[in-house]
């Protein structure tokens, strides 16, 4: 049998079966189409404007490395006119980031891009090692998770950049959609599907140019382009809902390769069906811009270090318990008739009471309003954002020996000073 | 606590937590109850969902006619059993009923042996619940429906038929679809369209589906995974379907396992006329025959075991989605659901990025198909 020819150029030998649709392609056609699709995503969503300074959230992993490589290629090929900067976060866990940060440093040279590594100590006045020392191993996951969520945005602000791109791919987005369905979180479901979070009013916008790219194709691209990336072994298993959604996505892909894309499409369509009271998003406005993920765990796909670890299953068990309590509470309200024998019960209904029992609404349908943190100015649904709240606690308990100056003021003023410095230095 | 008190405590533990009379033999979530109380719990939950069909006022209005699709599975059989009693109760008290049932069985298999078995089984239902009218159809009858773009399925219009029996044409149609998921997706779409058509022809004002909470949760994720997220408001919520009649799910507050237990309670003597499906936990994810529906059934079977409230919460969540306004929509040529302007087909949206990666379109224009139907037909 003659070797199969590439379905696109029909001249070279097909070497790759595209994970997305099982098309048989040659290597160069695969690379070309992979890049063309990301270009398509960028242009149809008007993601960038000429002259934009863009920070690429770089972890040294495959997604962000591919993102950096593709953006550099497209920026040159199509004259986007972008100034691309690599931005990496150092949580300050001894040894943990060494290899990945080395990778990012090499990428900076390979792609000829400036690299900024910001440490938790610089951003928050605390490294994760110091946090662990102060509060013990238990519970530090919360800190790392919350700090991490803001770190890229804060880091970008330090650089005077208002647009961060991350390597979230189609698998991540699909996983987040299923996860939010499983945990009944419509507001996050509505937000997680848009390619850009944050709008013109927010200081830092976030976007995911690889939103429609399959993880498997990202790996293939990295392999065939011989990209230099660091294979991160995640230290922590994902929390139960995400883990559950992740394995569903993997199985779905096996049964029907288009399923990942189809879930993303469903998510986009469903976002339009989420009642406005729930999402806080007006459908009149442009669809692709929605609220920021400021305090959202929807960025959880960040992988290592996001440390949502806990004991697997605990999250589901916790939610089950809470839901049962709610059920019991509401059944006490409405279900008085449940103990009356059935015939008498329905008879009663037949004769009296035309009005239905009031729908149990409102409790879950709280409108989420996003403002900014009074302390740091970061987007937050509370007066004081989670990071600042945690910092306050940390700083209050900071051993006196370590800080000679006024404990209360030290941290917040450094932070403020730094922010001001950034704002000035940004220009 | 003295030894005597302990014994009393133990005894009390094995008594039904609701009536405190019978021995506890079943559990409702975490509550241990006797079979009577369990049965009553299930019945009450279902009847509560029939509130709209209680007797109103004293004027003798003709009963409203509702279609009940009977698959012979535990859910639809239990629903029939419960509603039969409900109607009996209305007669006993008022000498009339607020609604009547039109029970319809649709054969999915064309094999003559299967057909014979199922018509025999339906006879048993008629004897068991004689009050209602019954009818049965074959899925191939869907091929005679108007309002479906048959060309999109690459088969001729019903009237252009080449004289072949419809069963053969159905086999040909489903056999030509290579993916198991697409095949079952199209078959279930045809089933729904046929039910709607039968309901309308027989002037039913609604359809009562036997879906449990668990089934609706499966459906939420299955439809999402098949690119049919847009259709969820019409697939999991009680209310008017875009087909011009109501869809209702009276068993929506019950878990699948609760219904299975209910259906097998000896006092109901239902078990002998129910076909219990093989358990899905044997389904392997790598098999070519595995469908997305199978995956979700398997998944929620395990979630239901330990986290029943999470299952219910999924349904509560997807039921909050609001249907889009039907203005500016066109009915999908296959499933018939409203498709918003410019959102039809699998091409031309953000996730469809390159015409080079599209499979070639086999021939001309098929009219409007929704994303999900288009995916099942085209790839
Ligand atoms: Zn080629
Ligand atoms: Zn803050
Ligand atoms: Zn009892
Ligand atoms: Zn359709």
Short mmCIF file of N, CA and C and ligand atoms in Angstrom, two decimals, chain B residues 228 332 335 370 373, ligand 4:
data_model
loop_
_atom_site.label_atom_id
_atom_site.label_comp_id
_atom_site.label_asym_id
_atom_site.label_seq_id
_atom_site.Cartn_x
_atom_site.Cartn_y
_atom_site.Cartn_z
N UNK B 228 -24.55 20.43 22.27
CA UNK B 228 -25.95 20.84 22.31
C UNK B 228 -26.29 21.66 23.55
N UNK B 332 -34.17 23.77 13.51
CA UNK B 332 -33.16 22.86 12.97
C UNK B 332 -33.85 21.79 12.12
N UNK B 335 -33.42 18.16 14.53
CA UNK B 335 -34.02 18.05 15.87
C UNK B 335 -35.19 19.00 16.04
N UNK B 370 -28.70 22.59 13.51
CA UNK B 370 -28.04 23.12 14.70
C UNK B 370 -26.64 22.51 14.79
N UNK B 373 -26.66 18.62 15.71
CA UNK B 373 -27.09 17.75 14.62
C UNK B 373 -26.05 17.76 13.51
ZN1 LIG C 4 -30.60 20.02 15.58
#
